[in-house]
PDB file of C-alpha atoms in Angstrom:
ATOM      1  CA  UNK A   1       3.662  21.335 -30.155  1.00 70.00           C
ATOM      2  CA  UNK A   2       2.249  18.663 -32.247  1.00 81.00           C
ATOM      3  CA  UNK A   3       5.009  18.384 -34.762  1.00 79.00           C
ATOM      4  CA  UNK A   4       7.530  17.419 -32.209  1.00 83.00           C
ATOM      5  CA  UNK A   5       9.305  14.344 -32.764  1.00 89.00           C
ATOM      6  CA  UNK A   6       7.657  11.498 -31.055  1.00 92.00           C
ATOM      7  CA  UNK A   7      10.163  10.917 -28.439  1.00 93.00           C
ATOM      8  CA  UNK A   8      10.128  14.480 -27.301  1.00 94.00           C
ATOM      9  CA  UNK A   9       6.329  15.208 -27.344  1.00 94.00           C
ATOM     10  CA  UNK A  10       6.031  12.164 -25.207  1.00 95.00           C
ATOM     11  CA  UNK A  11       8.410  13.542 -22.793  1.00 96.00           C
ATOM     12  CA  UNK A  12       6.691  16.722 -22.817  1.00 94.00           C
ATOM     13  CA  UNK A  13       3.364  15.235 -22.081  1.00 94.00           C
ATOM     14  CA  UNK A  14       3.162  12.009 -21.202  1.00 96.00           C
ATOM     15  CA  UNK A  15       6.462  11.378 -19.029  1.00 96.00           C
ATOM     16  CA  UNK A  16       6.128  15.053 -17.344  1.00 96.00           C
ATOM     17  CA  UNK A  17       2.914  14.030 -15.997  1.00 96.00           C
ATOM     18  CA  UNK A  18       3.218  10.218 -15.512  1.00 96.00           C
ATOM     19  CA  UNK A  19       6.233  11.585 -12.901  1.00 97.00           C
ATOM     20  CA  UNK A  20       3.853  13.588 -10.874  1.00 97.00           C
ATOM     21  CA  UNK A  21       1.473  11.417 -11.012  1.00 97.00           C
ATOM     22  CA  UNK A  22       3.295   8.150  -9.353  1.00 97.00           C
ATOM     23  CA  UNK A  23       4.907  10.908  -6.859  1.00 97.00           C
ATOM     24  CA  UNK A  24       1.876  12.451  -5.350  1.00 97.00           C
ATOM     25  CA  UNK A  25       0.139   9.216  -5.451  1.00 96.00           C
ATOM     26  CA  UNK A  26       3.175   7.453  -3.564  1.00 96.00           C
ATOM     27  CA  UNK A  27       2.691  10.694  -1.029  1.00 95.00           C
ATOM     28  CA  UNK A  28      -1.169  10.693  -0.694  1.00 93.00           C
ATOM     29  CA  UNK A  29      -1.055   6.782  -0.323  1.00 92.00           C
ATOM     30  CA  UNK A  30       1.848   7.547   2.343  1.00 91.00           C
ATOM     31  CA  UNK A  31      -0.492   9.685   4.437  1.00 90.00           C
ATOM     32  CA  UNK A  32      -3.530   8.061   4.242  1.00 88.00           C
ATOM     33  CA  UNK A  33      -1.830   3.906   4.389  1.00 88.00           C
ATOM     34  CA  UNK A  34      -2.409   4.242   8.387  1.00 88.00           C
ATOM     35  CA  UNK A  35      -6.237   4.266   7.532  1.00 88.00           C
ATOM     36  CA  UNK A  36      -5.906   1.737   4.528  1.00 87.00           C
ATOM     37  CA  UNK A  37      -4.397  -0.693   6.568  1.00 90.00           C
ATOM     38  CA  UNK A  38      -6.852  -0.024   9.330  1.00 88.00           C
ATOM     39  CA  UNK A  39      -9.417  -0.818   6.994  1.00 88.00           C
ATOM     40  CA  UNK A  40      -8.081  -3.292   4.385  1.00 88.00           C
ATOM     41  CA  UNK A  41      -4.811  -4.707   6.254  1.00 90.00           C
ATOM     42  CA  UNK A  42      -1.617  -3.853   4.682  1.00 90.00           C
ATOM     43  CA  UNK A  43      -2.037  -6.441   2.060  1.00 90.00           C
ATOM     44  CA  UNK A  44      -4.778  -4.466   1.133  1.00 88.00           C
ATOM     45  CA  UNK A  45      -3.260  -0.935   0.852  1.00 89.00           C
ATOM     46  CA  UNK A  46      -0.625  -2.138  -1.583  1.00 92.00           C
ATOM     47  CA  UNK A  47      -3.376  -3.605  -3.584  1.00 92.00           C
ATOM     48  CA  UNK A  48      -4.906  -0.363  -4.082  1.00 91.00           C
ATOM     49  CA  UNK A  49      -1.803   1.720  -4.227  1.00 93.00           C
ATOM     50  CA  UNK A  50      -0.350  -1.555  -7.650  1.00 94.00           C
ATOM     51  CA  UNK A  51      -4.572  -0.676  -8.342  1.00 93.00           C
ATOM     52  CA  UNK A  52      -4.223   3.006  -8.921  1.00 94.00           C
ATOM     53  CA  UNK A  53      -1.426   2.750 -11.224  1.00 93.00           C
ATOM     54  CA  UNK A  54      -3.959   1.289 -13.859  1.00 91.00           C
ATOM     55  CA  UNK A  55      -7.372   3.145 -11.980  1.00 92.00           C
ATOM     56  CA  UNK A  56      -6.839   6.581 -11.307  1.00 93.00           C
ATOM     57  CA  UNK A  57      -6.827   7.640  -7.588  1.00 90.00           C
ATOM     58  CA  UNK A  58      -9.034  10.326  -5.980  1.00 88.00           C
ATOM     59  CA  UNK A  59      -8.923  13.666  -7.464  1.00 91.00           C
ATOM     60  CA  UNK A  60      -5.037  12.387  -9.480  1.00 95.00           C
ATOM     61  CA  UNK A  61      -7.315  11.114 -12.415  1.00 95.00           C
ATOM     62  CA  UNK A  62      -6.325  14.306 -14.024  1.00 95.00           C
ATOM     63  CA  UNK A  63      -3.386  13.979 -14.033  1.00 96.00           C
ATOM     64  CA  UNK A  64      -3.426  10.489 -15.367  1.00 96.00           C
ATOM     65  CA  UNK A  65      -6.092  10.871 -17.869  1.00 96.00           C
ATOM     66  CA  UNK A  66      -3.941  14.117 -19.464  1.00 96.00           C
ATOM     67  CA  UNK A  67      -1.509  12.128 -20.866  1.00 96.00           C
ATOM     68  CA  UNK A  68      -4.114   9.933 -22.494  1.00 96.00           C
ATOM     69  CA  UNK A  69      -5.704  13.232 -24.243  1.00 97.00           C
ATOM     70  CA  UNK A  70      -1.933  14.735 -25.194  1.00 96.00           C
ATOM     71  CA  UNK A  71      -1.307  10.542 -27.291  1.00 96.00           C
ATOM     72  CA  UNK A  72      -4.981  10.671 -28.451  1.00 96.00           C
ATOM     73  CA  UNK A  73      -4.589  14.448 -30.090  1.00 96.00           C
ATOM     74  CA  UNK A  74      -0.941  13.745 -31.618  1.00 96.00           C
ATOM     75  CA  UNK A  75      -2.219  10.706 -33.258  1.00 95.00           C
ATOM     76  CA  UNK A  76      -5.390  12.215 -34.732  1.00 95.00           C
ATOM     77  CA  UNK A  77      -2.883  14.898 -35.836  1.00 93.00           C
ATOM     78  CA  UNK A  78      -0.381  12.201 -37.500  1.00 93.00           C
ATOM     79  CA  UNK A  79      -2.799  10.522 -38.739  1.00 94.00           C
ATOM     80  CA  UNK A  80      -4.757  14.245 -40.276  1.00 95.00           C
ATOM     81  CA  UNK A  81      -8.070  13.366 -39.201  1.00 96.00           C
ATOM     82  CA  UNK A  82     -10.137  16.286 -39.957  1.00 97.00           C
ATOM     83  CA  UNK A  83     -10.683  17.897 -36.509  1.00 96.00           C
ATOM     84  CA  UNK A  84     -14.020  18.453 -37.547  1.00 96.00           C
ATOM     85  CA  UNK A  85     -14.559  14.116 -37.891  1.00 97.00           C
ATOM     86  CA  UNK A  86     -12.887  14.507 -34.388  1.00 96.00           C
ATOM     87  CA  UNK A  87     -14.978  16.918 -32.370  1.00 95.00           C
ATOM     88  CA  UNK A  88     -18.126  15.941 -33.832  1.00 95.00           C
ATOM     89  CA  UNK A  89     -17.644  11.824 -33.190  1.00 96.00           C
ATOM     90  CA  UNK A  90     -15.817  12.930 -29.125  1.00 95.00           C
ATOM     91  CA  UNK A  91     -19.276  14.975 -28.795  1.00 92.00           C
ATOM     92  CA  UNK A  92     -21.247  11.960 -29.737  1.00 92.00           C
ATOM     93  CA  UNK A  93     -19.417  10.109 -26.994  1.00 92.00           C
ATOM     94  CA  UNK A  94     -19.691  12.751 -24.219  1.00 90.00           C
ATOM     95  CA  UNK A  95     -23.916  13.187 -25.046  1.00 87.00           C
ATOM     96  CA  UNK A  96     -23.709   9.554 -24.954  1.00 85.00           C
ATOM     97  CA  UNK A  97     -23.578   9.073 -21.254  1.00 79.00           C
ATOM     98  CA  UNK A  98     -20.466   6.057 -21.980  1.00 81.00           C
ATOM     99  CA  UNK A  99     -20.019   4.842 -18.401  1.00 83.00           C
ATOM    100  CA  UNK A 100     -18.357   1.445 -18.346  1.00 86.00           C
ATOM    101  CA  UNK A 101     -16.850   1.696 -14.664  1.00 84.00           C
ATOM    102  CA  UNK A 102     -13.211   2.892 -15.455  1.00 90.00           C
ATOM    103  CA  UNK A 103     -12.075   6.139 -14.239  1.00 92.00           C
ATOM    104  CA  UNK A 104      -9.868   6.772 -17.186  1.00 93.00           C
ATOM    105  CA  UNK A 105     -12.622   5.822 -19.955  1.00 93.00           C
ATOM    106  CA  UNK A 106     -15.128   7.500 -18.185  1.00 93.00           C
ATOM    107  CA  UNK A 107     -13.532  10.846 -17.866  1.00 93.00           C
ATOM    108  CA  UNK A 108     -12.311  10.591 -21.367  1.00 94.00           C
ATOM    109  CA  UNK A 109     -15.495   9.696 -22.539  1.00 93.00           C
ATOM    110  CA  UNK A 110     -16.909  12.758 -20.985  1.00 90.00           C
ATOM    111  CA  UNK A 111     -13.912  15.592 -20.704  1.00 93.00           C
ATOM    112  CA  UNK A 112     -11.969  15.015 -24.409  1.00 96.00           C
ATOM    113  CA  UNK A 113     -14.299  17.220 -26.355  1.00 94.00           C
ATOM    114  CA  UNK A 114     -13.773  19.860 -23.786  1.00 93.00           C
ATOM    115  CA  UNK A 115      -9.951  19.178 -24.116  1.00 95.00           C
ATOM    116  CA  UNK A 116      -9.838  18.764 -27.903  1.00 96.00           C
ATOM    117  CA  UNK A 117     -11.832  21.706 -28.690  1.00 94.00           C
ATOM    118  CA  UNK A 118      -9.640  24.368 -26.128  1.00 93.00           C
ATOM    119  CA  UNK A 119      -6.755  22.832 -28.527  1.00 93.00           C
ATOM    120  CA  UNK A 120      -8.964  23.271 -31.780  1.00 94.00           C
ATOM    121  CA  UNK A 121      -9.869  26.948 -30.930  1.00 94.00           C
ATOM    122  CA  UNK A 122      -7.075  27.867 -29.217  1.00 93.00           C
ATOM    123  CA  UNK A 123      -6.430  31.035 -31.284  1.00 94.00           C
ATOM    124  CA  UNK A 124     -10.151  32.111 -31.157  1.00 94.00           C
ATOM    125  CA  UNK A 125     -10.321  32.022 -28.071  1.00 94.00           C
ATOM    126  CA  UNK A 126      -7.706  34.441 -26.709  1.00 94.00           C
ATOM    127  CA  UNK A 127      -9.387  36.723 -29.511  1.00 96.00           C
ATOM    128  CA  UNK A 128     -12.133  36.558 -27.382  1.00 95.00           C
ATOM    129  CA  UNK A 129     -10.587  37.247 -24.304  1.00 95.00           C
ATOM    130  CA  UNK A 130      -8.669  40.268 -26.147  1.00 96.00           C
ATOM    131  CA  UNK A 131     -12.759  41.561 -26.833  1.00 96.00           C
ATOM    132  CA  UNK A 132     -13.562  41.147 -23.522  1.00 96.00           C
ATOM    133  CA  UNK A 133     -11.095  42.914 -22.270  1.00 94.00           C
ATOM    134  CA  UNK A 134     -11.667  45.726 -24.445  1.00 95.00           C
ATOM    135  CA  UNK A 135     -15.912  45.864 -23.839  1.00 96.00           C
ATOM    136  CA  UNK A 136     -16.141  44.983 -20.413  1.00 95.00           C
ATOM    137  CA  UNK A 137     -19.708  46.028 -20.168  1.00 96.00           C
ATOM    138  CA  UNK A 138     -20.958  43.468 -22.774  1.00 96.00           C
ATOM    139  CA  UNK A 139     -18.679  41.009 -21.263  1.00 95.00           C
ATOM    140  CA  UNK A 140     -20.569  41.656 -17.603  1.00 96.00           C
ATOM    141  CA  UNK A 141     -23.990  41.647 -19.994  1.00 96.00           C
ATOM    142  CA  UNK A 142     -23.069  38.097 -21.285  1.00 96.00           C
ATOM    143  CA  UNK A 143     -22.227  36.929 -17.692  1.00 96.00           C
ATOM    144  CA  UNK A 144     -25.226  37.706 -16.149  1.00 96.00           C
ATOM    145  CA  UNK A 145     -27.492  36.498 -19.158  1.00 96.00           C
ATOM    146  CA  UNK A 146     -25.661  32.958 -18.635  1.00 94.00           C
ATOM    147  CA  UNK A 147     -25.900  33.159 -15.020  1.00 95.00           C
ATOM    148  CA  UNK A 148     -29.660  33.821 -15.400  1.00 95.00           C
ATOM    149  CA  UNK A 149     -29.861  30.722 -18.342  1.00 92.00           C
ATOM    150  CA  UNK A 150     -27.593  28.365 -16.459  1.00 89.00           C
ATOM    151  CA  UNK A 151     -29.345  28.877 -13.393  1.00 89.00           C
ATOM    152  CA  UNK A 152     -32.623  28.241 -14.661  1.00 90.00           C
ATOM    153  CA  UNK A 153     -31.659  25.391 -16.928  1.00 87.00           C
ATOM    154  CA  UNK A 154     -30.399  23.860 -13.539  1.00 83.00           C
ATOM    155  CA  UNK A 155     -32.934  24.288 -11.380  1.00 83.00           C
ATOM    156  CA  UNK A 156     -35.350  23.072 -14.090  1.00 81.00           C
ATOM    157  CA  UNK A 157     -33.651  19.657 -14.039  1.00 78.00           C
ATOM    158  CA  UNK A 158     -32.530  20.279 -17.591  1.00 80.00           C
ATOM    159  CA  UNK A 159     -29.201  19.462 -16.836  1.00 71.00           C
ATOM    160  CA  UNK A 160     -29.656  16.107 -16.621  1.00 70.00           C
ATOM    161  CA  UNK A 161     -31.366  15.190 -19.543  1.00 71.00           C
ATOM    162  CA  UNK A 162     -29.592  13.002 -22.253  1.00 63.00           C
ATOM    163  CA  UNK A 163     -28.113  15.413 -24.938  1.00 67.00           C
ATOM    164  CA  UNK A 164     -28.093  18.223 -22.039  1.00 72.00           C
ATOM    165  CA  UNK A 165     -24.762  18.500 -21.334  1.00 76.00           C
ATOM    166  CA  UNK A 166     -22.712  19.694 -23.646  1.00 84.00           C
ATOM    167  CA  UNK A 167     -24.211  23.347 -24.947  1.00 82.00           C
ATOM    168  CA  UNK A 168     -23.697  24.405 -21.011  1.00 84.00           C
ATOM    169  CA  UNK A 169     -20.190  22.900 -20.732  1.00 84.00           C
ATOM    170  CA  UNK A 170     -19.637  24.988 -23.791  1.00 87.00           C
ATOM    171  CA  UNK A 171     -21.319  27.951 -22.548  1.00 90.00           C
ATOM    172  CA  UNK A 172     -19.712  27.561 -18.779  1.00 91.00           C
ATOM    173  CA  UNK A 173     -16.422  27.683 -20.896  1.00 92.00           C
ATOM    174  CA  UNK A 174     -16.790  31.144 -22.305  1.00 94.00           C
ATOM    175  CA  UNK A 175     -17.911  32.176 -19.073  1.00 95.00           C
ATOM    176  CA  UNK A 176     -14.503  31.017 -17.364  1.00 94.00           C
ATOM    177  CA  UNK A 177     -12.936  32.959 -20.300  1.00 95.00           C
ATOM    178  CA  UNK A 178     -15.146  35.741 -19.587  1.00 96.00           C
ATOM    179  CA  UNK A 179     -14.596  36.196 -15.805  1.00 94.00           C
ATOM    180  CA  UNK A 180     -10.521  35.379 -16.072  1.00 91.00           C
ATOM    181  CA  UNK A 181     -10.439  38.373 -19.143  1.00 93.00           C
ATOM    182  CA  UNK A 182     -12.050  40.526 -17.031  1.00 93.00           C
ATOM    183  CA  UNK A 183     -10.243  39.979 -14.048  1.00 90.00           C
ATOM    184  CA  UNK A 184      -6.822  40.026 -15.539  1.00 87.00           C
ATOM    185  CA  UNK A 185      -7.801  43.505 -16.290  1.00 85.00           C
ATOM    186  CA  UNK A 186      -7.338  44.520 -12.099  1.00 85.00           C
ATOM    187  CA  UNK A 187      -3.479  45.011 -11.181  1.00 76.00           C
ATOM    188  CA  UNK A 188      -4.558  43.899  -7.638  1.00 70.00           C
ATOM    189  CA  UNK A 189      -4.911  40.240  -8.265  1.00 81.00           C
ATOM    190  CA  UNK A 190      -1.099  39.624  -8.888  1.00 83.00           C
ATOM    191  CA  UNK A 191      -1.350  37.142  -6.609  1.00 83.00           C
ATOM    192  CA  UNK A 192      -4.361  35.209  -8.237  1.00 85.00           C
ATOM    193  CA  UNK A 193      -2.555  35.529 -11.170  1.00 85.00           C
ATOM    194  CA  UNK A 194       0.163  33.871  -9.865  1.00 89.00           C
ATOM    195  CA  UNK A 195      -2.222  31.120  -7.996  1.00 90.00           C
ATOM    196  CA  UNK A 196      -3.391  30.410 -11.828  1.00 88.00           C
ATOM    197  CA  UNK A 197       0.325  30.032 -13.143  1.00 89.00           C
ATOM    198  CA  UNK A 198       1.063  27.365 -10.420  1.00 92.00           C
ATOM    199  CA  UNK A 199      -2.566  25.666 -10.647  1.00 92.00           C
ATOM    200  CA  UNK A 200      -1.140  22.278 -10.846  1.00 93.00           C
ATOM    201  CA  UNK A 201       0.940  23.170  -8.226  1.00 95.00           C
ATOM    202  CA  UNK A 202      -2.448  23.590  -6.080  1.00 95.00           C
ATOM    203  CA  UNK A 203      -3.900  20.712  -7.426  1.00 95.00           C
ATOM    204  CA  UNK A 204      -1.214  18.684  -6.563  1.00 95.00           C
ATOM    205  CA  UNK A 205      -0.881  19.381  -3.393  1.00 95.00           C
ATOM    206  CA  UNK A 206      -4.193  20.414  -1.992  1.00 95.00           C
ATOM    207  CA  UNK A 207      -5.593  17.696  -0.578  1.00 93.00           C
ATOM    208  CA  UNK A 208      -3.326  17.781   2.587  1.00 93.00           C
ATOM    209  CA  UNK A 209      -4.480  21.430   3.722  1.00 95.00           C
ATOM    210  CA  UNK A 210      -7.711  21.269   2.695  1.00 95.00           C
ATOM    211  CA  UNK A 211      -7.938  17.526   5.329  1.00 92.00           C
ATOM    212  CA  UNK A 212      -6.001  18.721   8.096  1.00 93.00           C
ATOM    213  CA  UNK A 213      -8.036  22.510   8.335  1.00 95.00           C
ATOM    214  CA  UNK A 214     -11.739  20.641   7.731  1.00 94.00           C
ATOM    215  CA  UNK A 215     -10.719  18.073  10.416  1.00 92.00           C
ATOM    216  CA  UNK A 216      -9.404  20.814  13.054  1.00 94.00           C
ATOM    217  CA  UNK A 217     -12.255  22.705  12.173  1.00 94.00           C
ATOM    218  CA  UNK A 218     -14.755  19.954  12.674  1.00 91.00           C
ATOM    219  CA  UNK A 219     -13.684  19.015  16.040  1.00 91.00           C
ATOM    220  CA  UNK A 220     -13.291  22.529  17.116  1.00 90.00           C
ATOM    221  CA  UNK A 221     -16.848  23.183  16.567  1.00 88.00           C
ATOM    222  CA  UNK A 222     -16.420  26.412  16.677  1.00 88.00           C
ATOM    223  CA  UNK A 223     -17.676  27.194  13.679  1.00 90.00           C
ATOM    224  CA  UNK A 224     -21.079  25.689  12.462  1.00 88.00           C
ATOM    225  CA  UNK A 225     -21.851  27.113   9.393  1.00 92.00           C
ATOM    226  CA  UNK A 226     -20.933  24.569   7.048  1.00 92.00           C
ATOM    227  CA  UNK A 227     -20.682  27.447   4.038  1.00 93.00           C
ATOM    228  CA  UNK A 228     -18.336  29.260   6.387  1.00 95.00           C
ATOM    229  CA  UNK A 229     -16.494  25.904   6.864  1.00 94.00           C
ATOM    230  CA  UNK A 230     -16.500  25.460   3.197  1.00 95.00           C
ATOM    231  CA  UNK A 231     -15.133  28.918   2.245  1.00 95.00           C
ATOM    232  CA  UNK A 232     -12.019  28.398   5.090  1.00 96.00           C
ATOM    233  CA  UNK A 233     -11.333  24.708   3.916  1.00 96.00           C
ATOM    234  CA  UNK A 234     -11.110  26.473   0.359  1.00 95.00           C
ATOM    235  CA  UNK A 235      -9.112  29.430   1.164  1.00 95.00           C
ATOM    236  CA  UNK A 236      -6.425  27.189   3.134  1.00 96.00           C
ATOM    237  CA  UNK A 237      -6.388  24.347   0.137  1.00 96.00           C
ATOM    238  CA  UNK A 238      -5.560  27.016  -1.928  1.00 94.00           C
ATOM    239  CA  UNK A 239      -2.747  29.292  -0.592  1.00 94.00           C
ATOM    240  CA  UNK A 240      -0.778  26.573   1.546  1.00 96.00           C
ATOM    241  CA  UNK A 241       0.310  25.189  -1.644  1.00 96.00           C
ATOM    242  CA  UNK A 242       1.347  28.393  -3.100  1.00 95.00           C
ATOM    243  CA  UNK A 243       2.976  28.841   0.410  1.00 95.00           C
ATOM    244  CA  UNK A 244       4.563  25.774   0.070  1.00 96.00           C
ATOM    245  CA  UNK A 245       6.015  26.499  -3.842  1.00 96.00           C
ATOM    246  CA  UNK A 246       7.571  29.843  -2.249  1.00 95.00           C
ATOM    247  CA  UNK A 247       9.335  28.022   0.745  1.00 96.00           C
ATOM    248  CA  UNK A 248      10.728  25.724  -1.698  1.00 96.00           C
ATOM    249  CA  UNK A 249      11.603  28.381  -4.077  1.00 94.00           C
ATOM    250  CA  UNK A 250      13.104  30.061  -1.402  1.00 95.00           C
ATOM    251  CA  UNK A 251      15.295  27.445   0.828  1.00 96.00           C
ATOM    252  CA  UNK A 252      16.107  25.398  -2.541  1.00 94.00           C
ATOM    253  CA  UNK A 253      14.932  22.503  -0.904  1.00 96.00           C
ATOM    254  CA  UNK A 254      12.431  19.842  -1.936  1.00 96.00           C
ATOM    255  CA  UNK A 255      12.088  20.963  -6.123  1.00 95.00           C
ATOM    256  CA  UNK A 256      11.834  17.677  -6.774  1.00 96.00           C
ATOM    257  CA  UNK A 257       7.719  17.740  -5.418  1.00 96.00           C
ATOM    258  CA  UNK A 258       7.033  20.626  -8.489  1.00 95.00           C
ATOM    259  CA  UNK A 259      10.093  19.994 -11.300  1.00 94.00           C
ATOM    260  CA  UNK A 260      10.601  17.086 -12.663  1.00 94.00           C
ATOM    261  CA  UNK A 261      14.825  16.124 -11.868  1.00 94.00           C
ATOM    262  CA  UNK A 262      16.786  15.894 -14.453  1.00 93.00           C
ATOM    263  CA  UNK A 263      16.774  11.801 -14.285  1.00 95.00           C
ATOM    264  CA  UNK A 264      12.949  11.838 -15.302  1.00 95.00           C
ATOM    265  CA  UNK A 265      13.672  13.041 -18.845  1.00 95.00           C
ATOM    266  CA  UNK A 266      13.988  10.911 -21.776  1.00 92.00           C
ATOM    267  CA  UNK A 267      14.453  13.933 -24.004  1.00 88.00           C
ATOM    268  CA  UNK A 268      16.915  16.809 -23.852  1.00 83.00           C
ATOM    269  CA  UNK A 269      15.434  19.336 -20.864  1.00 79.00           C
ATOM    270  CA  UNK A 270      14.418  22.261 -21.125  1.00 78.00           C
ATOM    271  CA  UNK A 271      16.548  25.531 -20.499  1.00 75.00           C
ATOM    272  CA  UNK A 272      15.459  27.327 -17.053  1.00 64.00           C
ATOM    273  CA  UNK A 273      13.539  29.814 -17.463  1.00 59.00           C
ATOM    274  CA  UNK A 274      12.621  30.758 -14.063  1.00 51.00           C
ATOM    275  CA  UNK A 275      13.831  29.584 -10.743  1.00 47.00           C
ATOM    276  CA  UNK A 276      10.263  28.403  -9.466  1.00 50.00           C
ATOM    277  CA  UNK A 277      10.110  24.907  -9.176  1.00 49.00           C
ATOM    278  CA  UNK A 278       6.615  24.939 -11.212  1.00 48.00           C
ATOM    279  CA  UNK A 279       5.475  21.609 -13.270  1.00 51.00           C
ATOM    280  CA  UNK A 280       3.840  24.105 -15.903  1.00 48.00           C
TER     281      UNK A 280
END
């Protein structure tokens, strides 16, 4: 990936998600400019909407700030700094605690190792999820001893110590590699499999579900557990999406909310290789 041409890589990873980012935030600030205006007059809401487009909105930073780590790691890799000099100086920054007030240095400061080292040990790590897959009793041994170590270094208050957070990061990591090894091992969860190949598709679109079921749950009151509330609000931000992807899959309508149309390229697209309308 890295030694695409300049004008393609960009494409890849900067245009893809700079077009999904200005779409969902032009829908999100849609839904919610009602309440804006209510708040802040209409002046107001295009202030914040012309405001996001340089200070990430909501739970979108992600999508904005990927970009930012795709440019970073191509010009590292142009410019062959060591990877080592790399992960070693973004660690310094995340133990730092770097906090200036922007969204997009912020999360950089704090998420790039974590990015930069999943590209770094790419290759190791689906060895490790190949080992896992083949001992699953040591990999259930090595999930409970970090559940056990996480949980205590938590409730200790260890966690947020200076210095504290990246060996857990690092550990949670392998435990995420851990669990989704393990689980891709059960022929039943075709459909969480699928859930994980459309992620950004549920991260994209989640927030609407996940409003409109806490709000009709709230005033309901018929539920009052707010764990059960939780688990329902969870459940329904996560499958309506994937609902949604298959009724646009299926009527042929409305691609242009997951796939990028074919005016939002500046490089030569793709060939199809499926006929879901999926940003991955």
């Amino acid at each position: 990936m890295l030694r695409r041409d300049w004008r393609l890589y960009l494409d890849r990873k900067v245009v893809h998600f700079i077009y999904f980012y200005i779409l969902w935030l032009t829908i999100q600030f849609g839904m919610k400019a009602p309440s804006f205006a209510a708040e802040f007059g209409w002046d107001g809401v295009l202030m914040h909407y012309t405001l996001a487009l340089v200070q990430p909105f909501g739970t979108l930073w992600f999508i904005y700030a990927l970009p930012v780590f795709f440019v970073i790691t191509k010009l590292l890799h142009t410019l062959k700094v060591p990877w080592q000099v790399t992960l070693l100086v973004a660690a310094g920054i995340q133990t730092s605690g770097l906090h200036p007030g922007s969204v997009l240095i912020d999360e950089t400061a704090a998420r790039f190792v974590f990015f930069f080292a999943g590209y770094v040990f790419a290759e190791k790590i689906f060895v490790i999820a190949d080992w896992v897959r083949q001992n699953t009793m040591k990999g259930l041994a090595f999930l409970i001893v970090w559940a056990v170590a996480n949980g205590l270094f938590v409730g200790y208050g260890y966690a947020d110590l200076p210095f504290s957070s990246l060996a857990p990061g690092g550990s949670g990591a392998f435990a995420v590699i851990t669990v989704s090894a393990l689980l891709s091992k059960v022929k039943a969860l075709d459909l969480l499999r699928y859930m994980g190949k459309n992620s950004i598709v549920i991260y994209l679109s989640f927030f609407f579900p996940m409003a409109v079921s806490r709000t009709i749950l709230v005033k309901l009151g018929i539920i009052q557990n707010a764990g059960v509330i939780s688990l329902i609000v969870t459940c329904t931000a996560t499958i309506a999406p994937i609902l949604l992807l298959w009724l646009i899959t299926t009527t042929g309508y409305c691609k242009f909310l997951f796939k990028r149309p074919a005016w939002a390229y500046v490089a030569k697209m793709p060939p199809a290789k499926s006929p879901e309308p999926s940003p991955i």
